[in-house]
PDB file of C-alpha atoms in Angstrom:
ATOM      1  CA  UNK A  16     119.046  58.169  46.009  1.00 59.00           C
ATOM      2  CA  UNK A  17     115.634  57.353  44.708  1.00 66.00           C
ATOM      3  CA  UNK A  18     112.690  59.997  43.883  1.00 63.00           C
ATOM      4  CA  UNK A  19     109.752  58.953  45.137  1.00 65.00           C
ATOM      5  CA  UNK A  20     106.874  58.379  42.265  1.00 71.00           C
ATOM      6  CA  UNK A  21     104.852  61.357  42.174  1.00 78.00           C
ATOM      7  CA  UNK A  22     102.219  63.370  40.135  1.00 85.00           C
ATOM      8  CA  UNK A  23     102.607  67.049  39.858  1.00 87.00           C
ATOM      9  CA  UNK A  24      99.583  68.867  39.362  1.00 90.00           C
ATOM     10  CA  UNK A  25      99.647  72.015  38.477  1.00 91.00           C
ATOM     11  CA  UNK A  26      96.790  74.334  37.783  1.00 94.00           C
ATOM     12  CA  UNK A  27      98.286  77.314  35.976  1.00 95.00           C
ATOM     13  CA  UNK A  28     101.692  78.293  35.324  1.00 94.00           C
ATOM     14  CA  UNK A  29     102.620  81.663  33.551  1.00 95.00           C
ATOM     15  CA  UNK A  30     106.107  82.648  33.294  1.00 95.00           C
ATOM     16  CA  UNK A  31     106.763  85.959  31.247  1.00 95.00           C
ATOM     17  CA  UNK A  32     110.666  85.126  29.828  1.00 94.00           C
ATOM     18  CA  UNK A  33     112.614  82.039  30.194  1.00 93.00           C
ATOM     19  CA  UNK A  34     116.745  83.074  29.666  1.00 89.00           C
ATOM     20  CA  UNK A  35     119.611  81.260  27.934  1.00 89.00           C
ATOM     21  CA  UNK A  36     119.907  77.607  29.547  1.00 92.00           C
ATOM     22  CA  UNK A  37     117.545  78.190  31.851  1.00 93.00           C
ATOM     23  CA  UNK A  38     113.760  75.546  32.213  1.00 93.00           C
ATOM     24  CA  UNK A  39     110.496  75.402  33.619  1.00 92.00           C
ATOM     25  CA  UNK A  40     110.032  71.773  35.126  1.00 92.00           C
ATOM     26  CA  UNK A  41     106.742  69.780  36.347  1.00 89.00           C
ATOM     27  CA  UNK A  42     107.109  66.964  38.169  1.00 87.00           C
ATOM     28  CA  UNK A  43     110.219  65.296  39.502  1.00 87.00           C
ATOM     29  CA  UNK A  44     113.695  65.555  37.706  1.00 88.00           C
ATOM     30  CA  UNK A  45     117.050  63.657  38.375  1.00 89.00           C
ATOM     31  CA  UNK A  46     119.724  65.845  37.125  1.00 92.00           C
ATOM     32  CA  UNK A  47     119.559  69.341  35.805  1.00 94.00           C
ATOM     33  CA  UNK A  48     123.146  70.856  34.962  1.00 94.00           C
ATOM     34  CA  UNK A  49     122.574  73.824  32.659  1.00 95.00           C
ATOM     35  CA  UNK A  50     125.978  75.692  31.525  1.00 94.00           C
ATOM     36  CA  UNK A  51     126.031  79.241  29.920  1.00 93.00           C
ATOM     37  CA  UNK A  52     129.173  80.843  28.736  1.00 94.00           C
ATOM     38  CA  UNK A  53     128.675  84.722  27.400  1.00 92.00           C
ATOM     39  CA  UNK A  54     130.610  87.660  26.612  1.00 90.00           C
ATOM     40  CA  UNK A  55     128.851  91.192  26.319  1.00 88.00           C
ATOM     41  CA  UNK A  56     130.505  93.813  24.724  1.00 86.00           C
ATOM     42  CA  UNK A  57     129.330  97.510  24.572  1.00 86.00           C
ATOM     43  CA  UNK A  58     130.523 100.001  22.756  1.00 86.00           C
ATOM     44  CA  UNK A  59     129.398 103.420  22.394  1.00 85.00           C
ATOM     45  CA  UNK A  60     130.328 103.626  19.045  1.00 84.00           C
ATOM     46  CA  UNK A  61     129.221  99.800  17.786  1.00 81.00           C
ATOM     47  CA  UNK A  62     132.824  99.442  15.583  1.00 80.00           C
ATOM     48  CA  UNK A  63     133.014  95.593  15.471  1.00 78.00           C
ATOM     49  CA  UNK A  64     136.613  94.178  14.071  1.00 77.00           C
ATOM     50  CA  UNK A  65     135.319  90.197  13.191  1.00 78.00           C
ATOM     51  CA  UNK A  66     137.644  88.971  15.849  1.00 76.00           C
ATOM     52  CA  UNK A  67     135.453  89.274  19.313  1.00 76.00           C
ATOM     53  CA  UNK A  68     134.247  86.485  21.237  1.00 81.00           C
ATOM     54  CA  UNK A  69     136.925  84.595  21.652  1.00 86.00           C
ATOM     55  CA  UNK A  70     136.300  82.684  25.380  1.00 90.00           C
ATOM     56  CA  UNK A  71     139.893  81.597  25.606  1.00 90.00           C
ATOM     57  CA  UNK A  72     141.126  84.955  25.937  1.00 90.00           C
ATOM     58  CA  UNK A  73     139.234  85.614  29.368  1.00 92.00           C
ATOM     59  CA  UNK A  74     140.788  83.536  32.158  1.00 94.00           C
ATOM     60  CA  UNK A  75     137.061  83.712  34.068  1.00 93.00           C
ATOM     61  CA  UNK A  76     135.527  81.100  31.435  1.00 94.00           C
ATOM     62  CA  UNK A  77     138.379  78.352  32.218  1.00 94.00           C
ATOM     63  CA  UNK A  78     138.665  79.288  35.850  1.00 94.00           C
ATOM     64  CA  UNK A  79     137.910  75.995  37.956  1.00 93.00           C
ATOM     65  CA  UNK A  80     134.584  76.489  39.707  1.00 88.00           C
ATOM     66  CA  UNK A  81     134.771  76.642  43.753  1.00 85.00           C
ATOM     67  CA  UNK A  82     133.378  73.273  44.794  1.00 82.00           C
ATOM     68  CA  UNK A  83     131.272  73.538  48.179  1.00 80.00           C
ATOM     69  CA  UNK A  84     132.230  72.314  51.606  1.00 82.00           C
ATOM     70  CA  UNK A  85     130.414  68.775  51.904  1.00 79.00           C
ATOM     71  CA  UNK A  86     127.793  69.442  54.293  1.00 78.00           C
ATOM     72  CA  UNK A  87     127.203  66.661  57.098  1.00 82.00           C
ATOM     73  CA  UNK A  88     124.954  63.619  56.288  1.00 83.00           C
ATOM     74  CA  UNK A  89     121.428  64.518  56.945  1.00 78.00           C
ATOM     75  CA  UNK A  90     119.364  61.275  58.242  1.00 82.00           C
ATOM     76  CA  UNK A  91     115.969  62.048  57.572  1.00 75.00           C
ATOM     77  CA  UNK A  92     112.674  60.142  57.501  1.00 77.00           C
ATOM     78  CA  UNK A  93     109.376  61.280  55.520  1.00 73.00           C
ATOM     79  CA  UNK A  94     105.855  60.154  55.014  1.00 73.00           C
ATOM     80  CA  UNK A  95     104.180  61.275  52.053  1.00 74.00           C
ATOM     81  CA  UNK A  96     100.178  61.541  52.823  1.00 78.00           C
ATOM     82  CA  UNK A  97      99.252  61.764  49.177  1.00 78.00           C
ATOM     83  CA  UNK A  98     100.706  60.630  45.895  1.00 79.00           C
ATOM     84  CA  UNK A  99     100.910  64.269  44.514  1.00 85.00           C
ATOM     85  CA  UNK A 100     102.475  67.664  44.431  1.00 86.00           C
ATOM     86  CA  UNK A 101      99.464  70.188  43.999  1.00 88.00           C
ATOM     87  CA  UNK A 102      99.845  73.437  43.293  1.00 90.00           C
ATOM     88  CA  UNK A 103      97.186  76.039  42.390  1.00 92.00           C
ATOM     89  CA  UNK A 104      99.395  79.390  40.957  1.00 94.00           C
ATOM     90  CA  UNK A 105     102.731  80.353  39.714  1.00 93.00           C
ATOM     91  CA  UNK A 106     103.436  83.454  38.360  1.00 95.00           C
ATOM     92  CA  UNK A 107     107.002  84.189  37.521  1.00 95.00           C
ATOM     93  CA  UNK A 108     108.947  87.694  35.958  1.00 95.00           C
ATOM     94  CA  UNK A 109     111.620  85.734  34.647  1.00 94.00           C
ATOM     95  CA  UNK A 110     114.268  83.013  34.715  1.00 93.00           C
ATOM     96  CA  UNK A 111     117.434  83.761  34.552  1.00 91.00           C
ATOM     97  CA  UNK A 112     120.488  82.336  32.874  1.00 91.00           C
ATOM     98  CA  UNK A 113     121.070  78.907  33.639  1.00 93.00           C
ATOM     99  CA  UNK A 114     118.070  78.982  36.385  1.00 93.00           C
ATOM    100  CA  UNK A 115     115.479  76.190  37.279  1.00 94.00           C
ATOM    101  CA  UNK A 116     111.610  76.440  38.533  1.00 94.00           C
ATOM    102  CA  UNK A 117     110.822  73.506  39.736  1.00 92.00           C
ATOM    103  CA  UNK A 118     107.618  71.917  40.774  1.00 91.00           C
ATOM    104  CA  UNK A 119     108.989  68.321  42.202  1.00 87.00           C
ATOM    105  CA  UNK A 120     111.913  66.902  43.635  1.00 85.00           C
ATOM    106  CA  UNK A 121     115.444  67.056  42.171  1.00 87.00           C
ATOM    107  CA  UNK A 122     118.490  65.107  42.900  1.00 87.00           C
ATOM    108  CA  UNK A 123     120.931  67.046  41.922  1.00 88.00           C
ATOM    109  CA  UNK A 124     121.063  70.600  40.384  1.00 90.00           C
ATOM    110  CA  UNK A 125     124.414  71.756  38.847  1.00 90.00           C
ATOM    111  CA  UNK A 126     124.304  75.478  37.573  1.00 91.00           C
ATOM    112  CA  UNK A 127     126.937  77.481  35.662  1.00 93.00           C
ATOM    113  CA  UNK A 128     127.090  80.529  34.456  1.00 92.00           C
ATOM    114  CA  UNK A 129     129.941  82.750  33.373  1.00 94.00           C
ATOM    115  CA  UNK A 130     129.418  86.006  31.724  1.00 93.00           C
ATOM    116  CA  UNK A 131     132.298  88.650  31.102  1.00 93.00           C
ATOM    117  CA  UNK A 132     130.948  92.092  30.711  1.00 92.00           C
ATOM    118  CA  UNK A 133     132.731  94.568  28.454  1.00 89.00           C
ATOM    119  CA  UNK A 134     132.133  98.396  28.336  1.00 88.00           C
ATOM    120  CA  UNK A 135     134.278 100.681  25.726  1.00 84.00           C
ATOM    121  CA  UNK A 136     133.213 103.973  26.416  1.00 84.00           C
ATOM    122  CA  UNK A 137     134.727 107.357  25.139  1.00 81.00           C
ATOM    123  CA  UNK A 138     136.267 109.881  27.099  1.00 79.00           C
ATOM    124  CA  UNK A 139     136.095 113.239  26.584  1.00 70.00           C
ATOM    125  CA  UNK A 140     134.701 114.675  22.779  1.00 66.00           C
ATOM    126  CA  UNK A 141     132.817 112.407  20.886  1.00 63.00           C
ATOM    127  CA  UNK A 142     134.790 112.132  17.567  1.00 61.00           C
ATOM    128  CA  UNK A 143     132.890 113.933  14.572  1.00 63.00           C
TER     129      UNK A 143
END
């Protein structure tokens, strides 16, 4: 499939953070497949051993991803009026990890993201 030639105009754009793996994009894009792989550990008393963070020891990172159902072919027919994408404002918080704005047309978008959360805590007395 073929994107159509276009000019993205764009009259202001302010985004506040932009995460890991993660773009802003003006004008048209064929493939975007951003991958982010992260473990966060929390401890409540920050004791690090040298050994953490290895990705092989959590079966979610090597997991295969669940593929979607094929949807049904989509015939459609369009008729662009103007040569241009114009757009006056974007304001955006954030983008997260592995995330895409996108002002344009995209082909195909392929997003992964994997995080494993870890919380040690204590229970009971905290040790003096």
């Amino acid at each position: 499939m073929a994107l159509p030639v276009r000019t993205s105009v764009v009259n202001r754009v302010m985004i506040y953070n932009i995460g890991y793996a993660s773009a802003l994009n003006a004008g048209d894009l064929g493939d975007f497949s951003p991958v982010t792989l992260a473990l966060a550990v929390h401890r409540e008393i920050p004791a690090y051993h040298g050994k953490e963070g290895n990705l092989k020891a959590y079966p979610i990172f090597s997991a295969p991803l669940p593929v979607p159902r094929q949807a049904r072919e989509v015939r459609m027919s369009t008729h662009q009026v103007s040569g241009a994408i114009h757009v006056n404002n974007v304001e955006v918080l954030a983008i997260s990890t592995s995330s895409l704005v996108q002002i344009g047309s995209i082909i195909s978008i392929r997003s992964e993201s994997r995080i494993k959360h870890i919380r040690q805590l204590l229970r009971g007395l905290r040790p003096k």
